[in-house]
Short mmCIF file of C-alpha atoms and ligand atoms in Angstrom, two decimals:
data_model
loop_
_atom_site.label_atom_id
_atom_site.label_comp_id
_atom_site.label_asym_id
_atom_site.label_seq_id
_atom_site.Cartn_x
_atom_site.Cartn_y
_atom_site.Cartn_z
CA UNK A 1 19.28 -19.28 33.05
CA UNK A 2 16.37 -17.02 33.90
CA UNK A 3 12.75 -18.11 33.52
CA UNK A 4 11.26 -18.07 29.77
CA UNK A 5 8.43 -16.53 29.58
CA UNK A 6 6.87 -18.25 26.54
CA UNK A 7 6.81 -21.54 26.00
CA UNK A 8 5.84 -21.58 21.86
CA UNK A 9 7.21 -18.95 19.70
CA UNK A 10 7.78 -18.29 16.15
CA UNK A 11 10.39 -15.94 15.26
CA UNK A 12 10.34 -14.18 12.21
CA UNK A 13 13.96 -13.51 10.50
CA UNK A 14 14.58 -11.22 7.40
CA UNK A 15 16.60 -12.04 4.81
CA UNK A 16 18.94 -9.47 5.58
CA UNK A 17 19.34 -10.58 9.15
CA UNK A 18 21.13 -13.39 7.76
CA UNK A 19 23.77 -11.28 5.93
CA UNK A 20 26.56 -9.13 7.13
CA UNK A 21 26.39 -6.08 4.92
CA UNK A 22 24.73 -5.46 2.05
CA UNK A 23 27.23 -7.04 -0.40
CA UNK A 24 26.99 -10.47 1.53
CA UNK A 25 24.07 -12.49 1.01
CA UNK A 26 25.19 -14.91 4.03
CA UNK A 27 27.15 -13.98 6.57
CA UNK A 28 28.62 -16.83 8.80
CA UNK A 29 28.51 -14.89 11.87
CA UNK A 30 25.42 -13.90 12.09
CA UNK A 31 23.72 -17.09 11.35
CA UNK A 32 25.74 -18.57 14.12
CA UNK A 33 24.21 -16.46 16.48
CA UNK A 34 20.74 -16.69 15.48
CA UNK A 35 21.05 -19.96 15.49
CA UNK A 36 22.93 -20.64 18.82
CA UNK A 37 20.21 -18.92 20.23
CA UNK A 38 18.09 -21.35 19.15
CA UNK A 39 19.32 -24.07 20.61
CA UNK A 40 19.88 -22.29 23.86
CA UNK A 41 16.01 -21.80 23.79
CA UNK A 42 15.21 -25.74 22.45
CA UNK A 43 17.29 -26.53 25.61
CA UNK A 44 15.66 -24.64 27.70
CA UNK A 45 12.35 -26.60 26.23
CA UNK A 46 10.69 -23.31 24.12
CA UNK A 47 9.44 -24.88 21.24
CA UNK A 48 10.63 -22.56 18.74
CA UNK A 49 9.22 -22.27 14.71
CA UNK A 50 10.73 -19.59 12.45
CA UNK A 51 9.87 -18.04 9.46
CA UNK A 52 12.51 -16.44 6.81
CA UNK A 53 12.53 -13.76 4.62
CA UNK A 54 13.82 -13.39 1.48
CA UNK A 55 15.10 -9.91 0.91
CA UNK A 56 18.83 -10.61 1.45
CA UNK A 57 18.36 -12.55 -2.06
CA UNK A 58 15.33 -11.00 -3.79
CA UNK A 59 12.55 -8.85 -3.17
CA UNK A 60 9.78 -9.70 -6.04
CA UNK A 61 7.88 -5.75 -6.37
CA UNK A 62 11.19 -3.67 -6.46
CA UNK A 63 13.48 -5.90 -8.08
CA UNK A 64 11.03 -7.30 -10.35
CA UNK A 65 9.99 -4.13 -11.70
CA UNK A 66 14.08 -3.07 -12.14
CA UNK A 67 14.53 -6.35 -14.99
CA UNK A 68 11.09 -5.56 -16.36
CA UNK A 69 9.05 -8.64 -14.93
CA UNK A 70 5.80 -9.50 -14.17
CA UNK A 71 5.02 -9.19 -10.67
CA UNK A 72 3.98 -12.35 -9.74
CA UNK A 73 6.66 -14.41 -11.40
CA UNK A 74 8.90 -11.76 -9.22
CA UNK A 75 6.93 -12.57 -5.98
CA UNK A 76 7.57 -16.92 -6.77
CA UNK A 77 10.87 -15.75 -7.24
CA UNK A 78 10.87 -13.70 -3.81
CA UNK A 79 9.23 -17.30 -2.03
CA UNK A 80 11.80 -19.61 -3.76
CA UNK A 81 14.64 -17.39 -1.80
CA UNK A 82 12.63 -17.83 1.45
CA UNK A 83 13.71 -21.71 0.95
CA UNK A 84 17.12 -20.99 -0.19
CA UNK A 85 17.25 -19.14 3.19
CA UNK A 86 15.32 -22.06 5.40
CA UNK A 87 18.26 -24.14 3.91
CA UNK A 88 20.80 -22.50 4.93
CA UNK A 89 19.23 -21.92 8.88
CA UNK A 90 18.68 -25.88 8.52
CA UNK A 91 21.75 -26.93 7.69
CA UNK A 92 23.24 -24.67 10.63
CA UNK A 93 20.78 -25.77 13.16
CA UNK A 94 21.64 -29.29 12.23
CA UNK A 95 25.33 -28.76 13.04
CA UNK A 96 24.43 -27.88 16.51
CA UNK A 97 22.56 -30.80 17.00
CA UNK A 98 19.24 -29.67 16.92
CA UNK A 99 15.91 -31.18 15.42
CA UNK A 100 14.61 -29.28 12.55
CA UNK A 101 12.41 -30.10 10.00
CA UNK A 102 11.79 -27.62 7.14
CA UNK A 103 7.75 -26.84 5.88
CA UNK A 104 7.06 -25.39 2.94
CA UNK A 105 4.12 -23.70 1.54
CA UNK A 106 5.23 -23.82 -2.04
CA UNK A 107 5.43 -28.08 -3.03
CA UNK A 108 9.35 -28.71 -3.17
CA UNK A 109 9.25 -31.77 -1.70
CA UNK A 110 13.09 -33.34 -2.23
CA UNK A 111 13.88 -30.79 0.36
CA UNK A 112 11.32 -29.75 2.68
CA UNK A 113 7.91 -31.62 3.55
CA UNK A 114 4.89 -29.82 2.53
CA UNK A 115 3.63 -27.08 5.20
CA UNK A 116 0.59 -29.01 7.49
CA UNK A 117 0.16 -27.06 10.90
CA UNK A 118 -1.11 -30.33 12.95
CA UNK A 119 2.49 -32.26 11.95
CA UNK A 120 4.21 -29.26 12.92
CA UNK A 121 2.69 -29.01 16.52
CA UNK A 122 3.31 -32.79 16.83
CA UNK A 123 7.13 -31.71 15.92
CA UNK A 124 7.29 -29.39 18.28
CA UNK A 125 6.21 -31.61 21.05
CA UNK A 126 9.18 -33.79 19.52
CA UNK A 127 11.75 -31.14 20.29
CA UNK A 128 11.86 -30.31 16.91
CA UNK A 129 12.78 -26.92 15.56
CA UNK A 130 10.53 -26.29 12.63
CA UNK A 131 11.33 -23.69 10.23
CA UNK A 132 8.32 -22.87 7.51
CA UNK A 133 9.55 -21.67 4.08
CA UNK A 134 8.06 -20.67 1.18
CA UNK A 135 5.77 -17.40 2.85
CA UNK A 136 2.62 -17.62 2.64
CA UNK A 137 2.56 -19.67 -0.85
CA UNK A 138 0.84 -16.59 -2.33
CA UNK A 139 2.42 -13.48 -4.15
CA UNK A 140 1.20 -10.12 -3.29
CA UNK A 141 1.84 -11.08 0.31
CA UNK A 142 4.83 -10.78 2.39
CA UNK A 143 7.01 -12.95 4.85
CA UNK A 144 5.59 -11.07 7.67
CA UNK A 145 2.33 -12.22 6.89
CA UNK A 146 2.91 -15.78 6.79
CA UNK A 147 4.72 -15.39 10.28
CA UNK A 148 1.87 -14.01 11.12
CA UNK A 149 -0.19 -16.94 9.42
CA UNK A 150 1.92 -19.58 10.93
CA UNK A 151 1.93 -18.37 14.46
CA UNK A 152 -1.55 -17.91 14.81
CA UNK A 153 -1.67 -22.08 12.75
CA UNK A 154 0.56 -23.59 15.19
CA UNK A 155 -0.72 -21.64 18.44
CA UNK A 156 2.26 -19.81 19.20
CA UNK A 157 2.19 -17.62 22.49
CA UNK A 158 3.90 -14.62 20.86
CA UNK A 159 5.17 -13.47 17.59
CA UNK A 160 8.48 -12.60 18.11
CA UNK A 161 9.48 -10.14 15.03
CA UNK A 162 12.86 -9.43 14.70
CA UNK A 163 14.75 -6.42 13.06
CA UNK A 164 17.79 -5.58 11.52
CA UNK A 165 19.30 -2.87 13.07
CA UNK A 166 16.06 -1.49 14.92
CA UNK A 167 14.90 -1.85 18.64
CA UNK A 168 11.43 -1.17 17.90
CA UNK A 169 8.71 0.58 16.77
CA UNK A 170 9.34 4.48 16.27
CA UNK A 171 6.64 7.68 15.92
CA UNK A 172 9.04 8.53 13.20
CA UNK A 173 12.01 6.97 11.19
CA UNK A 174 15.14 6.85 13.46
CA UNK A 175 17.31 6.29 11.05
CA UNK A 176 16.61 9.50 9.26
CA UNK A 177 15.62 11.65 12.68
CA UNK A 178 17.55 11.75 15.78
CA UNK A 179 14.68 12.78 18.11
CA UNK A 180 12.67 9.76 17.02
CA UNK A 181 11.07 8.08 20.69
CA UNK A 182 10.02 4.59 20.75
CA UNK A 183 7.51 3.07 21.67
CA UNK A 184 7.38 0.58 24.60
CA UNK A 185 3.77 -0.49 23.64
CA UNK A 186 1.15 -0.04 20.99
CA UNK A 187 -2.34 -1.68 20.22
CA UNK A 188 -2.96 -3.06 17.02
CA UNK A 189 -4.91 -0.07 16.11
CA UNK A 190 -2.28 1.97 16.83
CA UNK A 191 -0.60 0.07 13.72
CA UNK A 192 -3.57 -0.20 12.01
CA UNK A 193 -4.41 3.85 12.19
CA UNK A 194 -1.41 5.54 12.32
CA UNK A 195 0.28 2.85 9.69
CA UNK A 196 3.32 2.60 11.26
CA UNK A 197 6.00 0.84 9.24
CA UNK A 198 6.78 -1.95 11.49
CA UNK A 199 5.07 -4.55 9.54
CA UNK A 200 2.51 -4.63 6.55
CA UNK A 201 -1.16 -3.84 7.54
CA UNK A 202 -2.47 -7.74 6.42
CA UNK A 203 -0.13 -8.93 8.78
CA UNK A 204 -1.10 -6.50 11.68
CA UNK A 205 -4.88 -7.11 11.33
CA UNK A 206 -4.42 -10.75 11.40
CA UNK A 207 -2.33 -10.81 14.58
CA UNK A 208 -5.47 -8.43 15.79
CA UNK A 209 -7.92 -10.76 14.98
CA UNK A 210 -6.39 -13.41 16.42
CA UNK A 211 -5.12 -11.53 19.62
CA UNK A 212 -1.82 -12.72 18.94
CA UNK A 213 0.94 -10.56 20.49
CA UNK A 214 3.67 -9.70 18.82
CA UNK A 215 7.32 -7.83 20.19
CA UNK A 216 9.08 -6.01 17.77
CA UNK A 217 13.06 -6.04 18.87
CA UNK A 218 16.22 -5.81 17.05
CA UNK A 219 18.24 -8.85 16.55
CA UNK A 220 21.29 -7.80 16.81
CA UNK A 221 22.07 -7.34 20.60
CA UNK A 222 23.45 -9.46 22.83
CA UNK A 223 21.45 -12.47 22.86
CA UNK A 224 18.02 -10.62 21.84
CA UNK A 225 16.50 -13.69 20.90
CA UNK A 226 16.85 -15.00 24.30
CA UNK A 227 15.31 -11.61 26.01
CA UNK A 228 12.95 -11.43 24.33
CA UNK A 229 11.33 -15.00 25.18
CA UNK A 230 12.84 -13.83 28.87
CA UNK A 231 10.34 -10.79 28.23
CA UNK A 232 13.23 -8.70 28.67
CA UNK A 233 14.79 -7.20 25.63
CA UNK A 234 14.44 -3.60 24.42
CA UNK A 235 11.40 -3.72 22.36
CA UNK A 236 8.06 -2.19 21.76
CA UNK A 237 5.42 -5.09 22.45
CA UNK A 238 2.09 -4.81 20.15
CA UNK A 239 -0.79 -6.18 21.91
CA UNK A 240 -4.56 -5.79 22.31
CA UNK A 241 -4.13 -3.18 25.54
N1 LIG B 301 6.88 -13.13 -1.08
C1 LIG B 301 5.62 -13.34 -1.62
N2 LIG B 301 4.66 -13.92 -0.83
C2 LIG B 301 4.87 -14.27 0.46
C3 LIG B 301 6.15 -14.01 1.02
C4 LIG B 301 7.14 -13.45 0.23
O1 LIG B 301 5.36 -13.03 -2.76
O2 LIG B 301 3.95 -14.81 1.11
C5 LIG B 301 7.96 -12.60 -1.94
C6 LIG B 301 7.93 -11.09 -2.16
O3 LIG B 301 8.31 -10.84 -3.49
C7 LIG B 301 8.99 -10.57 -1.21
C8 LIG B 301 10.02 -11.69 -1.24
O4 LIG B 301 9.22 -12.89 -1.37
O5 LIG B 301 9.56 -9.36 -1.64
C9 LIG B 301 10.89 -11.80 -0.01
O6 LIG B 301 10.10 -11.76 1.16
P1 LIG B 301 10.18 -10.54 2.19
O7 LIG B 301 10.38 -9.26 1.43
O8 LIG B 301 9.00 -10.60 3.07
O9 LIG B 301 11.49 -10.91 2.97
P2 LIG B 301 12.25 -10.12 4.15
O10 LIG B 301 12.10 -8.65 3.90
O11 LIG B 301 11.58 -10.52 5.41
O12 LIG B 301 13.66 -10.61 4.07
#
């Protein structure tokens, strides 16, 4: 196996990631993988943390609004399906023998111990997988923030932010335009500026201030997960310069 290039990374999953299509809200397959490239990385001793999304489930502003609900019972509702999802990535971690411990920012405590950045560096040093759950605890925000939050909390050497279906950051949408380039690098200004929809502004000026570097890659090649922490998946790579 080639050298890893980072030895503590959180990797942020969205909800969607963890479904097929849009008419599954899990899909087996795709969990597997995620997850057995996990434990190819825990063997490989990166210490890995990951936070979920929710949007395969519920997404509190748009979905909220389309039952007539208050935003932020629609936003708890949104952080609640974060869990659902840690579950789930649990459960299948477990299977392969892995460590994992789930941390959660909202209290839920007959399933997952309450989110405390100094225990989860200590698990991490155990070999555990630790997967934090909840978001940031706080509507109004997104998942992206908190894996923002929780990498810069448990000292993480990159921010590894994986997409569904998109290799990186584009100068325009390339799902909609064919001559869309991408990126292979971009400051946090550049986000910041030219607010490029790769993840939400909070979450961009934290990583900033924290000099946190983040690679934006799409999780559904060929053992992306892996390359990336290799430092060698398709991806554009945010960074200070
Ligand atoms: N959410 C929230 N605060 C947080 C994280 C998430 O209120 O700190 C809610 C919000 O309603 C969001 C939903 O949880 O729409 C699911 O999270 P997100 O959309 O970030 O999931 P993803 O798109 O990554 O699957």
């Amino acid at each position: 196996m080639e050298q890893f290039k980072y030895k503590r990374v959180l990797l942020k999953i969205s909800g969607e990631a963890l479904g097929g299509n849009v008419s599954d809200l899990y899909n087996n397959k795709s969990i597997d993988n995620i997850c057995q490239q996990i434990q190819t990385l825990v063997k490989n001793k990166v210490q890995v943390g990951v936070v979920v999304g929710g949007g395969n489930i519920w997404r509190g502003a748009k979905q909220g609004e389309s039952v007539g609900l208050k935003r932020i019972n629609a936003d708890y509702m949104g952080m609640l399906a974060t869990i659902m999802n840690a579950l789930v990535v649990e459960s299948k971690l477990k299977a392969l023998g892995l460590k994992v411990i789930v941390q959660s920012s909202l209290e839920i405590n007959q399933v997952a111990e309450p989110f405390y950045y100094k225990k989860a560096i200590s698990r991490f040093e155990k070999g555990y997988v630790c997967i934090f759950a909840g978001g940031t605890g706080s509507p109004y925000f997104t998942t992206d923030t908190a894996a923002a939050l929780r990498a810069i909390e448990i000292d993480a050497d990159v921010l590894l932010m994986a997409k569904n279906g998109v290799d990186g950051v584009y100068d325009k949408d390339p799902t909609i335009n064919k001559h869309a380039v991408r990126y292979d690098h971009l400051t946090y200004e550049d986000i910041t500026n030219k607010q490029l929809k790769v993840m939400d502004l909070t979450a961009a000026t934290m990583c900033m201030e924290a000099n946190l570097k983040i690679i934006v890659f799409d999780i559904n090649g060929e053992n992306n997960i892996i390359k990336a922490v290799q430092n060698k998946v398709i991806a554009t790579i945010i960074s200070k310069k």
